[in-house]
Coordinates of C-alpha atoms in Angstrom, one line a residue:
Chain I
M197 CA 9.6 118.8 -75.6
R198 CA 12.2 118.9 -72.9
S199 CA 14.5 121.8 -71.8
Q200 CA 18.2 121.4 -71.9
R201 CA 18.4 121.5 -68.1
Q202 CA 15.9 118.7 -67.9
V203 CA 18.0 116.7 -70.3
W204 CA 21.1 117.5 -68.3
G205 CA 19.6 116.3 -65.1
D206 CA 18.3 113.1 -66.6
T207 CA 21.4 112.3 -68.6
L208 CA 23.6 112.9 -65.5
V209 CA 21.5 110.4 -63.6
E210 CA 22.4 107.8 -66.2
L211 CA 26.1 108.8 -66.3
V212 CA 26.6 108.6 -62.5
R213 CA 24.8 105.3 -62.5
G214 CA 27.3 103.9 -64.9
D215 CA 30.5 105.4 -63.5
D216 CA 31.2 106.4 -59.9
R217 CA 33.9 108.7 -61.0
V218 CA 31.3 111.1 -62.4
V219 CA 30.1 113.5 -59.7
V220 CA 28.0 116.7 -59.8
I221 CA 29.2 119.6 -57.7
D222 CA 26.3 122.0 -57.0
G223 CA 26.3 125.7 -56.0
D224 CA 23.0 125.5 -54.2
L225 CA 21.0 125.8 -57.4
A226 CA 20.2 122.1 -57.9
T227 CA 16.4 122.5 -58.2
S228 CA 17.0 125.1 -60.9
T229 CA 19.7 123.4 -62.8
M230 CA 18.1 120.0 -62.3
A231 CA 21.1 118.6 -60.6
S232 CA 18.5 117.8 -58.0
R233 CA 17.6 114.7 -60.0
V234 CA 21.1 113.3 -59.3
A235 CA 20.8 114.3 -55.6
E236 CA 17.5 112.5 -55.3
Q237 CA 18.4 109.3 -57.2
H238 CA 22.1 109.0 -56.5
P239 CA 23.1 111.1 -53.5
D240 CA 26.5 109.6 -53.4
A241 CA 27.3 111.3 -56.7
F242 CA 26.1 114.7 -55.6
I243 CA 28.3 117.2 -53.7
Q244 CA 26.8 120.3 -52.3
A245 CA 29.5 123.1 -52.4
G246 CA 27.2 125.8 -51.1
I247 CA 26.9 129.3 -52.5
A248 CA 30.6 129.4 -53.3
E249 CA 31.3 129.1 -57.0
Q250 CA 35.1 129.7 -56.7
S251 CA 35.4 127.0 -54.2
M252 CA 33.3 124.7 -56.4
V253 CA 35.8 125.1 -59.2
G254 CA 38.8 124.4 -56.9
M255 CA 37.2 121.3 -55.4
A256 CA 36.4 120.0 -58.9
F257 CA 40.0 120.5 -59.9
G258 CA 41.2 118.8 -56.8
M259 CA 38.9 115.8 -57.3
S260 CA 39.9 115.6 -61.0
T261 CA 43.5 115.0 -60.0
L262 CA 42.4 111.7 -58.4
G263 CA 40.5 110.5 -61.4
Y264 CA 37.1 112.1 -60.9
R265 CA 35.2 113.7 -63.8
P266 CA 33.2 116.4 -62.0
W267 CA 30.4 118.4 -63.5
L268 CA 29.9 121.9 -62.1
S269 CA 26.3 122.8 -61.7
S270 CA 25.3 126.5 -61.5
F271 CA 24.0 129.4 -63.5
G272 CA 26.4 130.1 -66.3
V273 CA 27.0 133.7 -65.2
F274 CA 28.4 132.6 -61.8
L275 CA 30.9 130.2 -63.4
T276 CA 32.1 132.3 -66.3
H277 CA 32.3 135.6 -64.4
R278 CA 32.5 135.1 -60.7
A279 CA 34.7 132.0 -60.9
L280 CA 36.5 133.0 -64.1
D281 CA 40.0 133.2 -62.5
Q282 CA 39.5 129.7 -61.0
V283 CA 38.3 128.3 -64.3
R284 CA 41.2 129.8 -66.1
M285 CA 43.9 128.9 -63.6
L286 CA 42.8 125.6 -62.2
V287 CA 40.9 124.1 -65.1
A288 CA 42.0 125.5 -68.4
Q289 CA 45.7 125.9 -67.6
T290 CA 45.9 122.4 -66.2
G291 CA 43.7 120.8 -68.7
A292 CA 41.7 119.2 -65.9
P293 CA 38.7 117.1 -67.0
V294 CA 36.2 119.4 -65.4
R295 CA 32.8 119.9 -67.1
I296 CA 31.2 123.3 -66.7
A297 CA 27.5 122.9 -67.2
A298 CA 26.4 126.5 -67.6
S299 CA 22.7 126.4 -66.9
Y300 CA 20.5 129.4 -67.7
A301 CA 23.1 130.7 -70.2
G302 CA 22.3 133.6 -72.5
L303 CA 19.5 136.1 -72.2
L304 CA 16.5 134.0 -71.1
N305 CA 16.7 132.9 -67.5
G306 CA 13.2 133.1 -66.0
S307 CA 12.9 136.9 -65.7
S308 CA 15.9 137.2 -63.4
G309 CA 17.3 140.1 -65.3
K310 CA 20.8 141.3 -66.0
T311 CA 22.3 140.0 -62.7
H312 CA 21.7 136.5 -63.9
Q313 CA 21.9 136.8 -67.7
D314 CA 25.1 135.7 -69.3
I315 CA 25.5 137.4 -72.6
E316 CA 29.3 137.4 -72.8
D317 CA 30.1 133.8 -72.0
L318 CA 31.1 132.7 -75.5
A319 CA 33.5 135.6 -75.9
I320 CA 35.1 134.9 -72.5
M321 CA 35.3 131.2 -72.8
R322 CA 36.5 131.0 -76.4
A323 CA 39.3 133.4 -75.6
M324 CA 40.7 131.0 -72.9
P325 CA 43.4 128.7 -74.2
G326 CA 42.6 125.1 -73.7
M327 CA 38.9 125.5 -73.2
T328 CA 36.4 123.6 -75.4
V329 CA 33.2 125.5 -75.9
V330 CA 29.9 123.8 -77.0
A331 CA 26.5 125.4 -77.4
P332 CA 23.9 122.7 -78.4
A333 CA 20.7 123.7 -80.2
D334 CA 18.0 121.6 -78.5
E335 CA 17.3 118.7 -76.2
F336 CA 18.7 116.0 -78.5
E337 CA 22.0 117.8 -79.3
A338 CA 22.3 118.6 -75.6
A339 CA 21.9 115.0 -74.6
A340 CA 24.5 113.9 -77.2
A341 CA 26.9 116.7 -76.2
I342 CA 26.6 115.8 -72.5
R343 CA 27.5 112.1 -73.2
W344 CA 30.3 113.2 -75.5
A345 CA 31.7 115.7 -72.8
D346 CA 31.7 112.9 -70.2
T347 CA 34.3 111.0 -72.2
F348 CA 36.4 114.0 -73.3
A349 CA 39.8 114.2 -71.7
G350 CA 40.0 117.9 -71.1
P351 CA 37.9 120.8 -69.8
V352 CA 34.5 121.5 -71.5
Y353 CA 32.2 124.5 -71.3
L354 CA 28.7 123.5 -72.2
R355 CA 26.2 126.3 -72.8
L356 CA 22.7 125.2 -71.7
A357 CA 19.4 127.1 -71.9
R358 CA 16.8 127.2 -69.2
D359 CA 13.7 126.9 -71.4
A360 CA 12.7 124.3 -74.0
V361 CA 12.8 125.3 -77.7
A362 CA 11.4 123.6 -80.8
P363 CA 13.7 120.7 -81.7
V364 CA 16.2 121.2 -84.5
F365 CA 17.4 117.6 -84.5
D366 CA 15.9 114.2 -83.6
S367 CA 16.7 111.5 -81.1
D368 CA 19.2 109.8 -83.5
Y369 CA 21.5 112.8 -83.4
R370 CA 25.2 112.1 -82.8
F371 CA 27.5 114.9 -81.5
E372 CA 30.8 115.4 -83.3
L373 CA 33.2 118.0 -81.9
G374 CA 33.7 120.9 -84.3
A375 CA 31.2 119.7 -86.9
V376 CA 29.1 122.4 -88.5
R377 CA 25.5 121.4 -89.4
T378 CA 23.5 122.8 -92.2
V379 CA 20.0 122.5 -90.9
R380 CA 18.1 124.1 -93.7
E381 CA 19.0 124.7 -97.4
G382 CA 18.6 128.0 -99.1
A383 CA 20.2 130.0 -101.9
D384 CA 19.7 133.7 -101.1
L385 CA 21.6 134.0 -97.9
A386 CA 23.1 132.0 -95.0
L387 CA 22.0 132.5 -91.5
V388 CA 24.6 131.2 -89.1
S389 CA 23.5 130.5 -85.5
T390 CA 24.5 128.7 -82.4
G391 CA 22.9 127.3 -79.2
V392 CA 19.2 127.4 -78.8
Q393 CA 19.0 130.5 -81.0
T394 CA 19.3 128.1 -84.0
S395 CA 15.7 126.9 -83.3
R396 CA 14.4 130.5 -83.5
T397 CA 16.6 131.2 -86.5
L398 CA 15.1 128.2 -88.3
A399 CA 11.7 129.7 -87.6
A400 CA 12.9 133.0 -89.0
A401 CA 13.9 131.2 -92.2
E402 CA 10.4 129.9 -92.5
L403 CA 9.0 133.4 -92.2
L404 CA 11.5 134.5 -94.9
E405 CA 10.2 131.8 -97.2
A406 CA 6.8 133.5 -97.1
H407 CA 8.5 136.6 -98.4
G408 CA 10.1 134.7 -101.2
I409 CA 13.5 134.6 -99.6
S410 CA 15.4 131.3 -99.5
A411 CA 17.6 131.2 -96.5
R412 CA 20.1 128.5 -95.6
V413 CA 20.5 127.9 -91.8
V414 CA 23.9 126.8 -90.6
H415 CA 24.2 125.7 -87.0
A416 CA 27.6 125.8 -85.2
P417 CA 27.3 123.8 -82.0
T418 CA 31.1 123.9 -81.4
I419 CA 32.4 127.4 -80.8
K420 CA 35.9 126.1 -80.1
P421 CA 37.6 124.2 -81.6
L422 CA 36.0 125.5 -84.8
D423 CA 36.0 123.6 -88.0
P424 CA 37.0 126.5 -90.4
A425 CA 36.7 124.4 -93.6
G426 CA 33.2 123.2 -92.6
L427 CA 31.9 126.6 -91.7
L428 CA 33.4 128.2 -94.9
A429 CA 31.9 125.4 -97.0
A430 CA 28.5 125.8 -95.3
A431 CA 28.3 129.6 -95.3
G432 CA 31.1 131.1 -97.3
G433 CA 29.6 130.7 -100.7
A434 CA 26.3 132.4 -99.9
P435 CA 25.7 135.9 -101.3
L436 CA 25.2 137.2 -97.8
V437 CA 25.9 135.8 -94.4
I438 CA 24.0 136.9 -91.2
S439 CA 25.0 135.6 -87.8
V440 CA 22.3 135.3 -85.1
E441 CA 23.2 134.7 -81.5
E442 CA 21.7 135.0 -78.0
H443 CA 24.9 136.8 -77.0
T444 CA 26.5 140.1 -77.4
V445 CA 27.7 140.7 -80.9
I446 CA 31.1 141.5 -79.4
G447 CA 33.3 138.5 -79.4
G448 CA 30.8 135.7 -80.0
L449 CA 29.7 133.7 -83.0
G450 CA 29.4 136.7 -85.3
S451 CA 32.9 137.9 -84.4
L452 CA 34.2 134.3 -84.9
V453 CA 32.7 134.2 -88.4
A454 CA 34.2 137.7 -89.2
E455 CA 37.6 136.5 -88.1
L456 CA 37.3 133.4 -90.1
F457 CA 36.3 135.3 -93.3
A458 CA 39.2 137.8 -92.8
D459 CA 41.7 135.0 -92.2
H460 CA 40.6 133.2 -95.4
G461 CA 40.0 136.3 -97.6
V462 CA 36.3 135.7 -97.9
T463 CA 34.6 138.9 -99.0
T464 CA 31.0 137.8 -98.5
P465 CA 29.1 140.6 -96.7
L466 CA 28.5 139.7 -93.1
F467 CA 25.8 141.2 -90.8
R468 CA 25.7 140.4 -87.1
I469 CA 22.5 140.0 -85.1
G470 CA 22.7 139.7 -81.4
L471 CA 22.7 141.9 -78.3
A472 CA 24.3 145.3 -79.0
D473 CA 26.7 146.7 -76.4
E474 CA 23.9 147.1 -73.8
W475 CA 22.4 145.5 -70.7
S476 CA 19.1 143.9 -70.7
E477 CA 16.4 143.6 -68.0
S478 CA 14.0 141.3 -66.3
A479 CA 11.0 140.5 -68.5
P480 CA 9.2 137.5 -70.1
N481 CA 11.1 135.6 -72.8
D482 CA 9.0 136.9 -75.7
F483 CA 9.5 140.5 -74.6
L484 CA 13.2 140.1 -74.4
L485 CA 13.6 138.3 -77.7
H486 CA 11.5 140.9 -79.4
K487 CA 13.3 143.8 -77.8
H488 CA 16.8 142.5 -78.6
G489 CA 15.9 141.4 -82.2
L490 CA 16.2 137.7 -81.6
S491 CA 12.6 136.5 -82.0
P492 CA 11.8 134.8 -85.4
R493 CA 9.8 137.8 -86.5
R494 CA 12.5 140.3 -85.6
V495 CA 15.2 138.3 -87.2
C496 CA 13.1 138.1 -90.4
E497 CA 12.5 141.8 -90.3
Q498 CA 16.2 142.6 -89.9
V499 CA 17.1 140.2 -92.8
L500 CA 14.5 141.8 -95.1
A501 CA 15.8 145.3 -94.1
R502 CA 19.3 144.2 -94.9
L503 CA 18.3 142.8 -98.3
R504 CA 16.6 146.0 -99.2
Q505 CA 19.8 148.0 -98.6
Chain S
M114 CA 54.6 100.4 -52.8
T115 CA 53.1 103.2 -50.9
P116 CA 55.6 105.9 -50.0
E117 CA 56.5 105.8 -46.3
K118 CA 57.1 108.7 -43.9
P119 CA 60.8 109.5 -43.8
A120 CA 62.9 109.0 -40.7
R121 CA 62.8 112.3 -39.0
P122 CA 66.1 114.2 -39.0
S123 CA 67.4 115.8 -35.8
D124 CA 66.7 119.5 -35.2
D125 CA 70.3 120.2 -36.0
E126 CA 70.0 118.4 -39.3
L127 CA 66.8 120.2 -40.1
A128 CA 68.4 123.5 -39.3
A129 CA 71.3 122.8 -41.6
L130 CA 68.9 121.8 -44.4
S131 CA 66.9 125.0 -43.8
R132 CA 70.1 127.1 -44.1
E133 CA 71.0 125.3 -47.3
G134 CA 67.4 126.0 -48.6
R135 CA 67.6 129.6 -47.7
W136 CA 71.0 130.0 -49.5
R137 CA 69.6 128.3 -52.6
V138 CA 66.7 130.7 -52.6
I139 CA 68.9 133.8 -52.3
S140 CA 71.5 132.6 -54.7
T141 CA 69.1 131.4 -57.3
V142 CA 67.1 134.6 -57.3
A143 CA 70.3 136.5 -57.6
A144 CA 71.3 134.5 -60.6
S145 CA 67.8 134.7 -62.2
G146 CA 67.6 138.4 -61.7
A147 CA 64.2 138.4 -60.1
G148 CA 62.2 136.5 -57.6
H149 CA 60.7 136.3 -54.1
I150 CA 62.9 136.2 -51.0
G151 CA 60.9 137.1 -47.9
G152 CA 58.2 134.5 -48.1
P153 CA 60.4 131.6 -49.1
L154 CA 62.7 132.3 -46.2
S155 CA 59.9 132.7 -43.7
A156 CA 58.3 129.4 -44.8
M157 CA 61.6 127.5 -45.2
D158 CA 61.7 125.8 -41.7
L159 CA 58.1 124.6 -42.3
L160 CA 58.8 123.3 -45.9
I161 CA 62.0 121.5 -44.8
S162 CA 60.1 119.9 -41.9
L163 CA 57.4 118.8 -44.3
Y164 CA 59.6 117.4 -47.1
F165 CA 62.3 115.8 -44.9
G166 CA 60.3 114.7 -41.9
E167 CA 56.7 114.3 -42.7
L168 CA 55.4 113.8 -46.3
R169 CA 55.0 110.3 -47.6
I170 CA 56.4 110.9 -51.0
D171 CA 58.8 109.2 -53.4
P172 CA 61.0 111.4 -55.6
A173 CA 61.4 108.4 -58.0
Q174 CA 57.6 108.3 -58.3
P175 CA 56.4 111.8 -58.1
Q176 CA 52.9 110.9 -59.3
H177 CA 52.5 108.0 -57.0
P178 CA 48.7 107.7 -56.4
D179 CA 49.0 107.3 -52.7
R180 CA 51.5 110.0 -52.0
D181 CA 50.7 112.8 -49.6
R182 CA 49.7 115.9 -51.4
F183 CA 51.2 119.4 -50.9
I184 CA 49.8 122.6 -52.5
L185 CA 51.8 125.8 -52.3
S186 CA 48.8 128.1 -52.4
K187 CA 51.1 131.1 -52.0
G188 CA 52.6 130.2 -55.3
H189 CA 54.9 133.3 -55.6
N190 CA 57.1 131.4 -53.1
A191 CA 57.9 128.9 -55.8
I192 CA 61.6 129.2 -55.5
G193 CA 61.4 128.1 -51.9
L194 CA 59.4 125.0 -52.9
Y195 CA 61.8 124.3 -55.9
S196 CA 64.8 124.5 -53.6
V197 CA 63.4 122.0 -51.2
L198 CA 62.1 119.7 -54.0
A199 CA 65.6 119.7 -55.6
M200 CA 67.3 119.0 -52.2
R201 CA 64.8 116.2 -51.7
G202 CA 65.8 114.7 -55.1
F203 CA 62.8 115.4 -57.4
F204 CA 65.1 117.0 -59.9
P205 CA 68.8 117.9 -60.1
L206 CA 70.1 120.7 -57.9
D207 CA 71.8 122.4 -60.8
E208 CA 68.4 122.7 -62.5
L209 CA 67.6 125.5 -60.0
A210 CA 69.8 127.7 -62.2
T211 CA 67.1 127.6 -64.9
F212 CA 64.5 129.2 -62.5
D213 CA 62.2 131.7 -64.3
R214 CA 64.0 131.3 -67.6
G215 CA 62.7 130.4 -71.0
D216 CA 61.9 126.7 -71.6
S217 CA 62.5 126.0 -67.9
R218 CA 60.5 123.4 -65.9
L219 CA 60.8 125.9 -63.0
Q220 CA 58.3 128.6 -63.8
G221 CA 57.9 131.7 -61.7
H222 CA 54.8 130.1 -60.2
P223 CA 54.4 126.4 -59.7
D224 CA 53.1 124.5 -62.7
M225 CA 52.0 120.9 -62.1
K226 CA 52.3 120.0 -65.7
L227 CA 56.0 120.8 -65.7
T228 CA 57.7 120.3 -62.4
P229 CA 58.1 116.9 -60.7
G230 CA 56.7 117.0 -57.2
V231 CA 54.3 119.9 -57.8
D232 CA 50.8 118.6 -57.1
A233 CA 48.8 121.7 -58.1
S234 CA 49.5 124.8 -60.2
S235 CA 49.2 127.9 -58.2
G236 CA 50.0 131.6 -58.2
S237 CA 46.7 133.3 -58.4
L238 CA 46.2 133.8 -54.6
G239 CA 43.4 132.2 -52.7
Q240 CA 42.8 129.1 -54.8
G241 CA 44.9 126.4 -53.1
L242 CA 42.8 125.5 -50.2
S243 CA 39.7 124.6 -52.2
A244 CA 41.9 122.5 -54.5
G245 CA 43.3 120.7 -51.5
A246 CA 39.8 120.3 -50.1
G247 CA 38.9 118.6 -53.4
M248 CA 41.8 116.3 -53.1
A249 CA 41.0 115.4 -49.5
L250 CA 37.4 114.8 -50.4
A251 CA 38.3 112.6 -53.3
A252 CA 40.8 110.7 -51.0
R253 CA 38.1 110.0 -48.5
R254 CA 35.6 108.9 -51.1
L255 CA 38.2 106.5 -52.6
G256 CA 39.3 105.2 -49.2
K257 CA 42.8 106.5 -49.6
T258 CA 44.8 107.3 -46.5
F259 CA 47.1 110.1 -47.7
H260 CA 47.1 113.5 -46.1
T261 CA 46.7 116.8 -48.0
W262 CA 48.6 119.8 -47.0
V263 CA 48.1 123.4 -48.2
M264 CA 50.4 126.3 -47.4
L265 CA 48.9 129.8 -47.4
G266 CA 50.3 133.2 -46.6
D267 CA 48.8 135.5 -44.1
G268 CA 48.3 138.2 -46.7
E269 CA 46.6 135.6 -48.9
L270 CA 43.9 135.2 -46.2
E271 CA 42.5 138.5 -47.5
E272 CA 41.3 136.6 -50.6
G273 CA 37.6 135.9 -50.3
M274 CA 37.9 132.5 -51.9
V275 CA 40.0 131.2 -48.9
W276 CA 37.0 131.7 -46.7
E277 CA 34.7 129.8 -49.0
S278 CA 37.0 126.8 -48.4
V279 CA 37.3 127.5 -44.7
I280 CA 33.5 127.5 -44.4
S281 CA 33.0 124.4 -46.5
A282 CA 35.9 122.0 -45.7
P283 CA 34.6 121.1 -42.2
R284 CA 31.2 120.3 -43.7
Y285 CA 32.8 117.4 -45.6
G286 CA 34.6 116.2 -42.5
L287 CA 38.0 116.7 -44.0
D288 CA 40.2 115.8 -41.1
N289 CA 42.7 114.5 -43.7
L290 CA 43.3 118.1 -44.8
T291 CA 45.8 120.5 -43.0
A292 CA 46.3 124.1 -43.9
I293 CA 49.5 125.8 -42.8
V294 CA 49.4 129.6 -42.6
D295 CA 52.8 131.3 -42.8
L296 CA 52.1 134.2 -40.5
N297 CA 55.1 136.4 -41.4
G298 CA 53.2 139.6 -40.9
L299 CA 54.3 141.4 -44.0
Q300 CA 52.7 141.8 -47.4
Q301 CA 54.3 143.2 -50.5
F302 CA 53.4 146.7 -49.6
G303 CA 52.1 146.3 -46.1
W304 CA 48.8 147.2 -44.6
P305 CA 48.5 150.9 -44.4
R306 CA 48.0 152.0 -40.8
Q307 CA 49.2 155.6 -40.6
E308 CA 51.3 157.9 -42.6
H309 CA 54.6 157.4 -40.9
D310 CA 54.2 153.9 -39.7
R311 CA 53.1 152.2 -42.8
F312 CA 54.4 148.7 -42.1
D313 CA 53.1 147.5 -38.8
R314 CA 54.6 144.0 -37.9
S315 CA 51.3 143.1 -36.3
E316 CA 49.4 143.4 -39.6
P317 CA 48.1 142.0 -42.0
M318 CA 45.2 140.1 -40.6
G319 CA 47.0 140.7 -37.3
H320 CA 43.9 142.4 -36.0
T321 CA 42.1 139.2 -36.4
D322 CA 42.1 136.4 -33.8
L323 CA 42.7 133.7 -36.3
E324 CA 42.5 130.9 -33.7
A325 CA 39.0 132.0 -32.7
V326 CA 38.0 132.5 -36.4
F327 CA 39.1 129.0 -37.5
T328 CA 37.7 127.5 -34.3
G329 CA 34.4 129.1 -35.1
F330 CA 34.3 127.7 -38.6
G331 CA 34.9 124.2 -37.3
W332 CA 38.7 123.9 -37.7
R333 CA 41.3 122.6 -35.3
P334 CA 43.8 125.5 -34.9
I335 CA 47.3 124.8 -33.8
R336 CA 49.4 127.9 -33.1
I337 CA 53.1 127.5 -33.1
D338 CA 56.5 129.3 -33.6
G339 CA 57.1 128.5 -37.2
H340 CA 60.9 128.4 -36.7
D341 CA 60.8 125.9 -33.8
F342 CA 61.4 122.5 -35.3
G343 CA 60.1 120.7 -32.2
A344 CA 56.9 122.8 -32.3
I345 CA 56.5 122.1 -36.0
R346 CA 56.9 118.4 -35.5
R347 CA 54.4 118.3 -32.7
A348 CA 51.9 120.3 -34.8
F349 CA 52.3 117.9 -37.7
D350 CA 51.7 115.0 -35.4
E351 CA 48.6 116.6 -33.9
A352 CA 47.2 117.4 -37.4
T353 CA 47.8 114.0 -38.9
G354 CA 46.9 112.2 -35.6
A355 CA 43.5 113.7 -35.8
R356 CA 42.7 112.0 -39.0
G357 CA 39.6 109.9 -38.7
S358 CA 38.6 111.5 -35.4
D359 CA 36.1 114.3 -35.4
G360 CA 36.0 115.5 -39.0
R361 CA 37.7 118.8 -38.3
P362 CA 40.4 119.9 -40.7
S363 CA 43.5 121.3 -39.0
V364 CA 45.1 124.7 -39.5
I365 CA 48.7 125.3 -38.3
L366 CA 49.0 129.0 -37.6
A367 CA 52.8 129.4 -37.8
D368 CA 54.3 132.7 -36.5
T369 CA 57.4 133.4 -38.7
A370 CA 59.6 136.2 -39.7
K371 CA 59.7 137.4 -43.3
G372 CA 63.2 137.1 -44.7
R373 CA 64.2 134.8 -41.8
G374 CA 67.9 134.0 -41.4
V375 CA 69.4 136.7 -43.5
S376 CA 70.0 140.0 -41.5
F377 CA 69.4 142.4 -44.3
A378 CA 66.1 140.7 -45.4
E379 CA 64.6 139.7 -42.1
G380 CA 61.5 141.8 -41.2
A381 CA 62.1 144.1 -44.2
Y382 CA 59.1 144.4 -46.5
R383 CA 61.3 145.5 -49.4
W384 CA 62.7 142.0 -49.5
H385 CA 59.3 140.5 -50.4
N386 CA 61.1 140.2 -53.6
G387 CA 64.6 141.3 -54.5
V388 CA 67.9 140.5 -56.0
A389 CA 71.0 140.3 -53.7
T390 CA 74.1 142.1 -54.8
D391 CA 77.4 140.3 -54.6
A392 CA 78.1 142.0 -51.3
Q393 CA 74.8 140.9 -49.9
L394 CA 75.3 137.4 -51.2
A395 CA 78.5 137.3 -49.2
V396 CA 76.7 138.5 -46.1
A397 CA 74.0 135.9 -46.6
H398 CA 76.5 133.2 -47.2
A399 CA 78.4 134.0 -44.0
E400 CA 75.2 134.3 -41.9
L401 CA 73.8 131.0 -43.3
G402 CA 77.1 129.2 -42.8
F403 CA 76.6 127.2 -45.9
P404 CA 79.1 124.4 -45.8
D405 CA 81.9 124.2 -48.3
P406 CA 82.1 123.8 -51.2
Q407 CA 80.3 127.0 -51.7
P408 CA 77.9 126.8 -54.6
E409 CA 78.7 129.5 -57.1
P410 CA 75.6 131.2 -58.4
P411 CA 75.6 131.5 -62.2
K412 CA 76.8 135.0 -63.0
E413 CA 75.1 135.6 -66.3
S414 CA 71.6 137.0 -66.4
I415 CA 69.2 137.2 -69.2
R416 CA 67.5 140.2 -67.7

C-alpha cells in the first residue's frame, strides 16, 4: 500500500523521464513531498525554489510561458493560503499549465498541527475561476490523476494526502475528469465523499452493514468541474444523502452537494460530516479522525444517530 | 526570423517620443475618466528607451518565441505601457481611446491574454520579478538568448514577494534577467514621517541603501538618472553586456520624478492617479510641445 505522495514522486520520475518540459519546483520540502525522488534520479528536472512559495508560483508561471509544464511541490497549506494571490493572478487568471501538487492536504499531516493542516483548500480553490480541482481517493486514482494532469492544458489543483489509505480502486483505474464513481451500492442512504476520506467512508459503510443499514458510497474525485448529472444520478435518488469530507463543512464537498440539490430542486435530506467551524491540533491520525468525526466508527455513529432522528 | 535590436534613435528623437507618450497618458486618462498619471510619466523615458532602442521585438509577431520579454510588474502603470506599445505599432493608436472601458483589450491592468505585446498579466504588486525569473530560467534551460526585463516601482519593493525573487534569482545564475526600479520616491499616499511633512521625497524605501542591498544579494546594481537617455542607454548596455558573464542579474536603479514633464503633476503625490481638466490638458499640451496635429481626446466619458 503506497501513499499518494509516494505515488506522486514515483510517477513524476516517469513523467520527467519521458518529457523534458516537465519540471518539479520545490519549496524545500522535497523529502516530505517525495519530490526528492525526482531530484535524485533526474536532477535536471528538479528546481529548488527555496522556502519561498510565492516566488515558486511566479517562476512556474514564467516557465510555463516558454512551454514548460511545471509541478509545484509543497505542503498544500503553503500553496493555497500563502501563495493564494499568486495562484489566482498568475496561474488561474492566465490559464497557465501549472500543476499544484498539494501534498499533506487535509487534516492528517504527521502531527504538525493546525499550522500545517489545510482544511479549507477545496472551498478556496473551487471558488477560483479557471481552476480545476481534483481529490483522488487512493494510490491508484492518484497515479491516474497525475498522468491525466500532466497532459491537461490548464491549471490543476491536486489534493494529495500524506499517509496511505486502504485502496478504493485497483491498478486498472482510469481517471476521467468530472466523473462520479459509485464505489459501493446500497439502498438506505448515499454517503458522498471525496479524496482519501472515501476509503474511510467505505469502511464506515461496512460497519453500517453490520447494523442492517445498506449504504451506497459515491466518490467525487473531481470537485471542479463537477458532473452535476452524474452526481445527481448517483446520489439524488437516495432517501438520505450524507456528505463526508476531511475538510471544513463550509464551502467544500457538502456545500457543493447542497448547491447542486438547490439548483436542481432536489429535496432529499442532506447532512454534512466534516470539520465544524473550528481549528484542530497536533495529534496522531487516529485521534484526530475520531475527534473530528471522520473515523469509520464515528461516521457510522453519526449516520445511525441521523437515521434515528 | 529572430527580432533584431532596433536602430537606436538619437536623444532628441527619444525625447520627442517620450513627450508624445506622456501626452497620450494624460489625454487617454482624461478621456477614460480614471487612471494613473504619476508612475507612467516617471517611467516614460525608460519605457521609450526600451521599446524604441533596446527590445528585440516584432510588433507583427508579438508572440515570437525568441523575442525579448518585458514585464510591467507595477501593473497600475498600464496606460504608460499601452501608450508605448501603440506608438511602437502593436495595435492602432486610436485603440488607446478604449482604455479601461467595457470589452476593451486595454484593461486597467495588463492582461497577457488580451493585449498584443503584453508578456505577463500583472497588477497585484510584487509578482513580476519571479515571473521574469521563471522566463529567464526557462530561456537558459532552452538555450535561448533573449533578455528578460522586469520593471518595478520603488513602493512595490515593500512587497515581500519581491525579495523572494531577489534572493533566489542569483542562485540560478540569471544574468539574462534585468530588473528596472522606477525610483520616483512617491507612493499613493506616501510614507508617513511626521504629522506636517507627510510626503517626504526621500521615501519610500529611501532610507534603504538599495545598491548595497542588491549587491549583498548577488545582483549587479546600476544606479542612473532615469531621465537621462545617455545614462539609460549605457545601463541597458551594461546589463545586457553582462549576459553569460558571472551569473549576476542586473538591477537598474533609476532615479525619476513622479509626474515628470507636466508641471502640475511633477512631484505631486495627488497625481498618482487623476483626471486632468480641460485647462490642465491645455497646460500639459503646451508643456509637452506635442507636435501638430494635436490629438483630440475623446470627450465622452462612460463614468
